[in-house]
PDB file of C-alpha atoms in Angstrom:
ATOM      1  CA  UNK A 249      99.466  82.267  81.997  1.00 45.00           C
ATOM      2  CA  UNK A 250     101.106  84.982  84.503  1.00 43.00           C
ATOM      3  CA  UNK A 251     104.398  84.517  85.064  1.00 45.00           C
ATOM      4  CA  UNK A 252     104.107  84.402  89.071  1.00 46.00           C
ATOM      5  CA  UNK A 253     102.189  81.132  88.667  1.00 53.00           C
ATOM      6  CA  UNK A 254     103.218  78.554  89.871  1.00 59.00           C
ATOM      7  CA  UNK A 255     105.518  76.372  87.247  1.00 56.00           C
ATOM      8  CA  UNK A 256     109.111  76.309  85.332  1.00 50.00           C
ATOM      9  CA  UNK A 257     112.180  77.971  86.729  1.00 49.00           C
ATOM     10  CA  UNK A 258     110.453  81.249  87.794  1.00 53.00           C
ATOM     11  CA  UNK A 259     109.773  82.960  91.288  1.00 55.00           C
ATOM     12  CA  UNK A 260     106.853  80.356  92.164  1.00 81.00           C
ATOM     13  CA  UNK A 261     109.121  77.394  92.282  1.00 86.00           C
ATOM     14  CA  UNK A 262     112.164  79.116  94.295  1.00 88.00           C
ATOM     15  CA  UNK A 263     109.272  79.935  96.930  1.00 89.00           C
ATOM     16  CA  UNK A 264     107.776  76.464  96.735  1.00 91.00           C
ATOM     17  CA  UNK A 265     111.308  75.639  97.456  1.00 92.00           C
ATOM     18  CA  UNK A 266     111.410  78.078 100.621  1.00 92.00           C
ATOM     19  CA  UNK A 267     108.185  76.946 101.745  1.00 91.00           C
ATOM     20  CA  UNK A 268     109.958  73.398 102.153  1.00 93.00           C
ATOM     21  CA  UNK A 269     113.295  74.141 103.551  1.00 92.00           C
ATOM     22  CA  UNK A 270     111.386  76.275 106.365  1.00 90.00           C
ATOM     23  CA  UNK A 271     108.680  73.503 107.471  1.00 91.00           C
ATOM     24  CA  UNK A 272     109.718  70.087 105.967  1.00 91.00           C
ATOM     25  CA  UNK A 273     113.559  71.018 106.468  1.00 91.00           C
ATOM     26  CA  UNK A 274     112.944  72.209 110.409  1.00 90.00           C
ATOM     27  CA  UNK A 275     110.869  68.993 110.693  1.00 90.00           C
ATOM     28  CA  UNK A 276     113.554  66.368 109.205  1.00 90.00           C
ATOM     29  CA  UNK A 277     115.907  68.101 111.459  1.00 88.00           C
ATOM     30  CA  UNK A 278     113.849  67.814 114.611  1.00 86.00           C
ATOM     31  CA  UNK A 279     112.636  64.186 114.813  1.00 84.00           C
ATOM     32  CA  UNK A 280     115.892  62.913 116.192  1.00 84.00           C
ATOM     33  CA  UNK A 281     115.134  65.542 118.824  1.00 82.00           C
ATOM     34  CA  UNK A 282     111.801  64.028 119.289  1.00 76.00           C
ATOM     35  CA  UNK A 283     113.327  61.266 119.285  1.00 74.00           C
ATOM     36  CA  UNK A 284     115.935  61.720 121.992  1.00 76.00           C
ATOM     37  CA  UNK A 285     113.962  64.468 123.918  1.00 76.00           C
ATOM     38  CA  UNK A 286     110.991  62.234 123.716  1.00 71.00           C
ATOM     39  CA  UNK A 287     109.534  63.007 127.285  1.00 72.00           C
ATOM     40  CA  UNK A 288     109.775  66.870 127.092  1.00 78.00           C
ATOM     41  CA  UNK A 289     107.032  68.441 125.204  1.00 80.00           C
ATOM     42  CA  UNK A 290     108.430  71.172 123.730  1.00 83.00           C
ATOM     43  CA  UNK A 291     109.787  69.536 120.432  1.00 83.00           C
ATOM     44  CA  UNK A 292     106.421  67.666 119.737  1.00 82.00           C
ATOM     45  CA  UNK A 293     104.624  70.969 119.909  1.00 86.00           C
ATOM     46  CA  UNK A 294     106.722  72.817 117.561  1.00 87.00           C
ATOM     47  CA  UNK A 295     106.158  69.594 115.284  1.00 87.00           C
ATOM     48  CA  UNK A 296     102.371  70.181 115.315  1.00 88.00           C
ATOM     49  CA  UNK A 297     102.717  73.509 114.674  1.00 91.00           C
ATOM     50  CA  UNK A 298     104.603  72.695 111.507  1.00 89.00           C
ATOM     51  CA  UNK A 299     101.926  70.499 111.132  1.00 89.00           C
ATOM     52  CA  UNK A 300      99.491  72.736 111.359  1.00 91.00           C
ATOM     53  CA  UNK A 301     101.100  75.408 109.071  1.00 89.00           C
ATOM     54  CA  UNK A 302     101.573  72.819 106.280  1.00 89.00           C
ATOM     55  CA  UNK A 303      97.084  72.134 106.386  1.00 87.00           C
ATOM     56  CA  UNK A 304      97.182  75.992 106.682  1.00 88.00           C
ATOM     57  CA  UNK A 305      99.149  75.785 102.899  1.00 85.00           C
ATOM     58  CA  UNK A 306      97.393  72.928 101.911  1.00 83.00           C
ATOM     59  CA  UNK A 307      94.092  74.477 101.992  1.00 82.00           C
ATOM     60  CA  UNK A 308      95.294  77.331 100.194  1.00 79.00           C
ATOM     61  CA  UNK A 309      96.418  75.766  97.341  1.00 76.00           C
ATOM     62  CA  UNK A 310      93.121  74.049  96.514  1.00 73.00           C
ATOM     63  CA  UNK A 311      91.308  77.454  97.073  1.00 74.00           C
ATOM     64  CA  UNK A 312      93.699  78.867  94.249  1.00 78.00           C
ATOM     65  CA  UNK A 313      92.457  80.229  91.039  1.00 83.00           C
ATOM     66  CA  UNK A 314      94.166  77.968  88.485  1.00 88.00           C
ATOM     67  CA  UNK A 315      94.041  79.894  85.001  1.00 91.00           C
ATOM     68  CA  UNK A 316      92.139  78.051  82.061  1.00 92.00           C
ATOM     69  CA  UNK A 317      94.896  78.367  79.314  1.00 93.00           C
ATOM     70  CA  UNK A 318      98.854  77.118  78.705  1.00 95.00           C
ATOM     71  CA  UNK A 319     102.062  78.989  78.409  1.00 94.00           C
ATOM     72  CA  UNK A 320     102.765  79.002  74.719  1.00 94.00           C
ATOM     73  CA  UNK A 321     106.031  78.046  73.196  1.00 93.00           C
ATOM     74  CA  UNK A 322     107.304  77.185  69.866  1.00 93.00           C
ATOM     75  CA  UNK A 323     105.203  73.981  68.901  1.00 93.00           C
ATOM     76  CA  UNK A 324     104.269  73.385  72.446  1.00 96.00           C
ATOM     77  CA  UNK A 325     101.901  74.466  74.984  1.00 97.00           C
ATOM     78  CA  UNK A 326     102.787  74.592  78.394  1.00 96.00           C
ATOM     79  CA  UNK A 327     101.099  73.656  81.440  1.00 95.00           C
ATOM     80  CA  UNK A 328     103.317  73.484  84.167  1.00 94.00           C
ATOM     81  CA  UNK A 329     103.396  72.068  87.557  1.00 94.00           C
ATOM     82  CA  UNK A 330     102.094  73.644  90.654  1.00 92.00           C
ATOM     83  CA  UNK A 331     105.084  73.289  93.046  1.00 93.00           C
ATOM     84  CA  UNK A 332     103.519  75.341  95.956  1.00 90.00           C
ATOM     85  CA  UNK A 333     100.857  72.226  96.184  1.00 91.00           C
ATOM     86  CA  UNK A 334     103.819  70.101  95.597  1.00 94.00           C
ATOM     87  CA  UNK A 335     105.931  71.729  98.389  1.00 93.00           C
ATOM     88  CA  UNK A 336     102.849  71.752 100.823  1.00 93.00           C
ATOM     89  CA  UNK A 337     102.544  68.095 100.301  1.00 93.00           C
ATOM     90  CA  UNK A 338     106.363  67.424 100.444  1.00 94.00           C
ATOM     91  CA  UNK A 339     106.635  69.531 103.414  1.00 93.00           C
ATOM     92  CA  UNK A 340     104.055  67.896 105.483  1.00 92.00           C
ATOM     93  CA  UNK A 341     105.518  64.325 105.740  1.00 93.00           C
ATOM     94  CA  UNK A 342     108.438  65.200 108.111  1.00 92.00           C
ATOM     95  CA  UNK A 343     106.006  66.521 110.936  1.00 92.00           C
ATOM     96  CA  UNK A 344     103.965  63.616 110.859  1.00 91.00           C
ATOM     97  CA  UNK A 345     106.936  61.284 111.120  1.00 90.00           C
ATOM     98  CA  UNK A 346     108.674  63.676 114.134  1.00 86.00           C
ATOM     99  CA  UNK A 347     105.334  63.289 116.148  1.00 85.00           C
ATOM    100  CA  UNK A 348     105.055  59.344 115.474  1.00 85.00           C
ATOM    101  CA  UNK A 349     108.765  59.172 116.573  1.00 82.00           C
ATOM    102  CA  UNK A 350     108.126  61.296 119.358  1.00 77.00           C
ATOM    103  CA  UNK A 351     105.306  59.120 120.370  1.00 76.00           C
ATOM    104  CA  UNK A 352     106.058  55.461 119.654  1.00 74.00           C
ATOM    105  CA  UNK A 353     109.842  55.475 121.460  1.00 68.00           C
ATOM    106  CA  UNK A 354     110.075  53.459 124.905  1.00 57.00           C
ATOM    107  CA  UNK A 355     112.895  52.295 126.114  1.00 52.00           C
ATOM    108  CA  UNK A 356     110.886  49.411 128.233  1.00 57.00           C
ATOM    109  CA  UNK A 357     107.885  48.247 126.087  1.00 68.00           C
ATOM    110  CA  UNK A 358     107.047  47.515 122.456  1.00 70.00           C
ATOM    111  CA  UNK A 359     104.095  45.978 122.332  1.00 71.00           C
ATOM    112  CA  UNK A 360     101.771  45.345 119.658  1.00 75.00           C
ATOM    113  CA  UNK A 361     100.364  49.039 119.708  1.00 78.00           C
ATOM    114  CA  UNK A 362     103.654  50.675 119.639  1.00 78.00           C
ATOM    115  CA  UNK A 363     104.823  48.355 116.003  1.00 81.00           C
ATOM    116  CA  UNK A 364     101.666  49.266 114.826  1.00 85.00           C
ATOM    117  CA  UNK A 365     102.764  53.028 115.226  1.00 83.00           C
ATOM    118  CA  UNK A 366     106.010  52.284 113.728  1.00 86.00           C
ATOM    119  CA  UNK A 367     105.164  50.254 110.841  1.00 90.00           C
ATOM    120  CA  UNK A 368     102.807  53.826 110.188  1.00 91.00           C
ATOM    121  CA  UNK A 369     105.490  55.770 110.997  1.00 90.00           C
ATOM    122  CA  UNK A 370     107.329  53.607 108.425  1.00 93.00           C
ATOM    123  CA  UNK A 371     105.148  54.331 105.680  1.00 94.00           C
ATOM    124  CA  UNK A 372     105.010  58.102 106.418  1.00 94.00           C
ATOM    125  CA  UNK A 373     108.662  58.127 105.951  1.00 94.00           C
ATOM    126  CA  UNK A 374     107.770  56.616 102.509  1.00 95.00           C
ATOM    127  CA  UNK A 375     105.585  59.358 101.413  1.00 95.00           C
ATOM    128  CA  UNK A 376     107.980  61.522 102.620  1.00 94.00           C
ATOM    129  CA  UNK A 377     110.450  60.306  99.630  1.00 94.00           C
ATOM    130  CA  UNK A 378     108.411  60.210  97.269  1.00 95.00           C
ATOM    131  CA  UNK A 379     106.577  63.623  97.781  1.00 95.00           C
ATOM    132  CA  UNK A 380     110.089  65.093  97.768  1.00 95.00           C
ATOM    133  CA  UNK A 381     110.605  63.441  94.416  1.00 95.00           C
ATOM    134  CA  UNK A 382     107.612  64.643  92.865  1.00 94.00           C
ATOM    135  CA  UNK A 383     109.034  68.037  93.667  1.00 94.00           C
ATOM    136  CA  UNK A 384     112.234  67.829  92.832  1.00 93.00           C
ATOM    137  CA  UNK A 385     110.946  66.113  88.970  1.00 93.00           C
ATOM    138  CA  UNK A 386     108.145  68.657  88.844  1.00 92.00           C
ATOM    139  CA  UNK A 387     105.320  66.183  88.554  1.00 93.00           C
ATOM    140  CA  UNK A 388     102.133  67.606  87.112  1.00 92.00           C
ATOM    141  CA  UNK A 389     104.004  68.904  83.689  1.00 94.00           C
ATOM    142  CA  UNK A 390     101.829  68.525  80.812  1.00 95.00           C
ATOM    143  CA  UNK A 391     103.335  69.248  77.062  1.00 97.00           C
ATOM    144  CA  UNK A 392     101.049  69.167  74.071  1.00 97.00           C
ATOM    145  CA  UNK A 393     102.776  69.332  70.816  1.00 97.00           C
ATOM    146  CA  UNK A 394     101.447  68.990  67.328  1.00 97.00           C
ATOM    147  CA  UNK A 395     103.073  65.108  67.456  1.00 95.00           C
ATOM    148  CA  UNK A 396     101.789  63.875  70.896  1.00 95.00           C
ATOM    149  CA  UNK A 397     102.068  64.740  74.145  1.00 95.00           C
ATOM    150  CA  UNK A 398     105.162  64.676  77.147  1.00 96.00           C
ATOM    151  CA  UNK A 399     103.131  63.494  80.858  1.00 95.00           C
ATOM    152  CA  UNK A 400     105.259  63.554  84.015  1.00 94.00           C
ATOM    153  CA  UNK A 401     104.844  61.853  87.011  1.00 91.00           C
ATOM    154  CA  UNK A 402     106.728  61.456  89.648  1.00 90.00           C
ATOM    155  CA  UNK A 403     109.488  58.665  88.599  1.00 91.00           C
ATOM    156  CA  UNK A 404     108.541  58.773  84.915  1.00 93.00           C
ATOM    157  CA  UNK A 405     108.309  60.566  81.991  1.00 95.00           C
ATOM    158  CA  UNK A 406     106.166  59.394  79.187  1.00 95.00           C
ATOM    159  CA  UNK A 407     106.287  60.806  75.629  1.00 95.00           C
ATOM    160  CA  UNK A 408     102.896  59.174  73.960  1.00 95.00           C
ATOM    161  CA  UNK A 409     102.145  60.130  70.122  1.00 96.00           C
ATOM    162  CA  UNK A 410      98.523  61.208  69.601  1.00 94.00           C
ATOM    163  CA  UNK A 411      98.364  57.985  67.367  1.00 92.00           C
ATOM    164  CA  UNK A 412      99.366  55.853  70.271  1.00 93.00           C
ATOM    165  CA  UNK A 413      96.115  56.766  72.186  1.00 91.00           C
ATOM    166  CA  UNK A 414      93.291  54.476  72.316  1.00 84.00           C
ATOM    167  CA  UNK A 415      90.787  56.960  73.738  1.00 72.00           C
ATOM    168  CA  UNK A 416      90.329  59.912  75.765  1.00 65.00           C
ATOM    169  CA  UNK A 417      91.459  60.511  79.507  1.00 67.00           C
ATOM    170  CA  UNK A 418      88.805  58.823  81.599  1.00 64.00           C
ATOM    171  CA  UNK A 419      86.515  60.873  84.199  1.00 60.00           C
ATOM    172  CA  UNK A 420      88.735  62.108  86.809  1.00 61.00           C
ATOM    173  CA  UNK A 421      89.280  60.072  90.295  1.00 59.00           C
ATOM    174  CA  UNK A 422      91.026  62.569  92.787  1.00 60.00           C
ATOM    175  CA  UNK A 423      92.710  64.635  89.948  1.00 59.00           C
ATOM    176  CA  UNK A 424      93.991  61.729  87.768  1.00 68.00           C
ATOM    177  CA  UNK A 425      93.040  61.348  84.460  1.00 78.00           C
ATOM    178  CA  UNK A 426      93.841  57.813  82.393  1.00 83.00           C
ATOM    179  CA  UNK A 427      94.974  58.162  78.589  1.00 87.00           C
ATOM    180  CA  UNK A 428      93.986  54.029  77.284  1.00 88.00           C
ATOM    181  CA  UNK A 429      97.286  53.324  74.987  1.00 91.00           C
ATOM    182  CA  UNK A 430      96.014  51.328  72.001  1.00 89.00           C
ATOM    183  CA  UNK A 431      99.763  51.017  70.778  1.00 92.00           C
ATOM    184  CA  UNK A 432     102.909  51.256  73.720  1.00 91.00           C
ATOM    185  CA  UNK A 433     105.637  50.273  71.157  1.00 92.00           C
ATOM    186  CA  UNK A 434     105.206  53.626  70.301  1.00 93.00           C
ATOM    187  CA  UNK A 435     105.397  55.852  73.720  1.00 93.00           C
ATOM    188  CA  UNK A 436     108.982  56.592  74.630  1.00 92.00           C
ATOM    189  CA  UNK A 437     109.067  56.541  78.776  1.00 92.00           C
ATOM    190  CA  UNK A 438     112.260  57.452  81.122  1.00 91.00           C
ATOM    191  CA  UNK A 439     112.868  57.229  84.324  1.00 88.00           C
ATOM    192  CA  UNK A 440     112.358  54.010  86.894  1.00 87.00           C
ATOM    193  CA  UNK A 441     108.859  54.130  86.824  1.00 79.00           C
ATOM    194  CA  UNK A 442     109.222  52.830  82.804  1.00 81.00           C
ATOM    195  CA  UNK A 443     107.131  50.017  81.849  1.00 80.00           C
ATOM    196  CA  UNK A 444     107.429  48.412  78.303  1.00 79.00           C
ATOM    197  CA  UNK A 445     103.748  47.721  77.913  1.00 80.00           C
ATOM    198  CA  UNK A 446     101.845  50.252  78.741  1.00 85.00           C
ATOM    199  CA  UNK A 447      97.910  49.862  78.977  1.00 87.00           C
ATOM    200  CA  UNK A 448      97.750  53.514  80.194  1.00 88.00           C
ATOM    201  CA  UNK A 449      99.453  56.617  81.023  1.00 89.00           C
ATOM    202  CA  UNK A 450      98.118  58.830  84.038  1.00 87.00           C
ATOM    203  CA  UNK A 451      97.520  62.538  83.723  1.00 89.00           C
ATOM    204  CA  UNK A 452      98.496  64.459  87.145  1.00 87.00           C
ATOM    205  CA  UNK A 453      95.714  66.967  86.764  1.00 87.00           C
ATOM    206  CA  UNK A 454      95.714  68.059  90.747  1.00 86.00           C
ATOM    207  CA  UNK A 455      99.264  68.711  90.357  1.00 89.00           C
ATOM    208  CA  UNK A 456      99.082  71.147  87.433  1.00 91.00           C
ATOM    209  CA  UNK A 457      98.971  74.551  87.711  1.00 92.00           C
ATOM    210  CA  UNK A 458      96.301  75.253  85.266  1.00 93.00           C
ATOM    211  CA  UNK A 459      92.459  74.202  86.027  1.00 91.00           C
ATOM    212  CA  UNK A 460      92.127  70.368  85.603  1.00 88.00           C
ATOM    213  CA  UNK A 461      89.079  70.323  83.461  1.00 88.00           C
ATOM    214  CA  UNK A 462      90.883  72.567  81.046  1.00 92.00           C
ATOM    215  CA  UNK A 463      93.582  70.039  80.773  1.00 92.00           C
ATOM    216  CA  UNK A 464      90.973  67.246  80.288  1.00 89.00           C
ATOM    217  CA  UNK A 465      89.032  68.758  77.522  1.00 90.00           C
ATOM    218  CA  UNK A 466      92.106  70.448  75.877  1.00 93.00           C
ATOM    219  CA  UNK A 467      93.924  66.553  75.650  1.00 92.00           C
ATOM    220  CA  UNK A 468      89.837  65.342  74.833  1.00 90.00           C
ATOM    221  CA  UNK A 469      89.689  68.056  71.853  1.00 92.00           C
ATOM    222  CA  UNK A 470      93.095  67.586  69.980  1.00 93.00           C
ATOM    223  CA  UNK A 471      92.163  63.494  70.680  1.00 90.00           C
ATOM    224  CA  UNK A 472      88.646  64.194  68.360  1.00 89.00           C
ATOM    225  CA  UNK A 473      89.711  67.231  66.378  1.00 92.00           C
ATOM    226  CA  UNK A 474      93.407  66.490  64.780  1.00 93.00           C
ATOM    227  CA  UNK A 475      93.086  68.702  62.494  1.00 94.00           C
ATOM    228  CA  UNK A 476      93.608  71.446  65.276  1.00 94.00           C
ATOM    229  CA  UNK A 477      96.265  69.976  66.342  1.00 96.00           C
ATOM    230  CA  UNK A 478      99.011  71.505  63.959  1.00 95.00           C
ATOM    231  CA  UNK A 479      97.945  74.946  65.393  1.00 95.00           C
ATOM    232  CA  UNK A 480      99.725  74.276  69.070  1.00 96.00           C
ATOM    233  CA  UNK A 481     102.003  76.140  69.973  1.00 94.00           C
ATOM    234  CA  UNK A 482     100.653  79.186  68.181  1.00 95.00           C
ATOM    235  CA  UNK A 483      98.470  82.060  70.085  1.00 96.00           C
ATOM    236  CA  UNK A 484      95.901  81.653  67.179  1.00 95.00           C
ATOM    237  CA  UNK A 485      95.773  78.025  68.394  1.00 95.00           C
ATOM    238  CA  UNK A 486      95.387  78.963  72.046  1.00 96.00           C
ATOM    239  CA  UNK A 487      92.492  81.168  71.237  1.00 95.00           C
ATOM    240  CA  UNK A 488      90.798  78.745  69.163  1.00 95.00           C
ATOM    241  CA  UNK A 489      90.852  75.977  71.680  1.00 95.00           C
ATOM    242  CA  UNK A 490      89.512  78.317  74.347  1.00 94.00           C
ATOM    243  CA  UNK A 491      86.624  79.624  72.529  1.00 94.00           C
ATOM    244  CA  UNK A 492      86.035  75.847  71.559  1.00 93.00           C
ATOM    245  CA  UNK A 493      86.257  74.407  75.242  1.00 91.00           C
ATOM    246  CA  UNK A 494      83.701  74.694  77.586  1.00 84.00           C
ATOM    247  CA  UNK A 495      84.145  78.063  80.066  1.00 75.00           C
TER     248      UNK A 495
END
């Protein structure tokens, strides 16, 4: 994989990081200015176009070119998050919540409209935190190792040994894919999200920055074929599992 994808430590996540701080961070700073400047129009506006700009990135990311292949390193292969799609989604949370402030305060009447708004704007503020934690834990990271596999999410990590695996990832439902866990004594998870029966771990395919189907077939292939499994984290191994996967 090119280096200037998105993923790891490298230029893609400092700029997913910029993208942030210049919409989501103007955006958290101006709702209490919608807030207290609720009947001018000038701080809604620039909250829309914020808005606006975050679709704008959101598009682009799912009209990227994700590459069909992992970053290769010693017993591992790589496939690392896409933190521009996870800064675009961070990023436009704080809009939304600026506008619903902007439009649901009144000092004379609440009625049952205006809680409806807030109890909205409530849950907006929700996805703002946890979009924000997704990119700050990189969610999306898939490791495959000769062993098992390392899946991260956003308030978990799960380590799951290929032996631990009951079956293949399921078909895909909006870029998640399902590994069944025949035996959970034996995935290792961290983080709050930890469970200690586990029926199934979830793959964040539409987070990744490699092609999701690649992902899906390469965890399908080392699931049916173990003997190709002591190969990862070799380029001989990479090859082989390309030529093997459907293009």
């Amino acid at each position: 994989m090119s280096q200037s994808a998105d993923g790891e430590d490298n230029l893609g996540r400092r700029n997913a990081w910029l993208y942030y701080l210049l919409v989501g961070g103007i955006a958290i700073v101006l709702v209490p200015v919608n807030v207290a400047l609720h009947d001018q129009l000038w701080p809604q506006l620039l909250a829309l176009v914020l808005l606006l700009v975050s679709i704008g990135g959101l598009v682009y990311s799912g009209r990227r070119h994700k590459p069909r292949t992992f970053w290769i390193r010693p017993g591992e292969f790589v496939a690392p998050p896409s933190y521009f799609r996870l800064a675009v989604n961070a990023a436009g949370m704080p809009p939304i919540v600026g506008l619903l402030c902007g439009t649901i305060y009144d000092d004379d009447d609440w009625g049952v409209f205006t809680w409806m708004v807030f109890a909205v704007t409530l849950g907006f503020v929700y996805l703002a935190g946890y979009y924000l934690t997704e990119l700050i834990r990189g969610t999306g990271r898939l490791i495959l190792r000769p062993d098992g596999l390392t899946v991260v999410d956003a308030t978990t990590t799960h380590d799951v040994p290929w032996a631990a695996i009951m079956s293949g990832p399921l078909p895909t439902v909006f870029g998640v894919g399902r590994l069944g866990i025949l035996w959970p004594e034996l995935v290792t998870s961290r983080g709050i999200g930890r469970k200690k029966n586990l029926q199934r771990v979830q793959l964040q395919l539409q987070s990744s920055a490699v092609h999701r189907e690649f992902l899906h077939d390469a965890v399908n292939h080392y699931l049916n074929h173990p003997e190709d499994r002591l190969t990862i984290g070799t380029a001989a191994g990479l090859e082989h599992l390309i030529e093997v996967l459907p293009a």
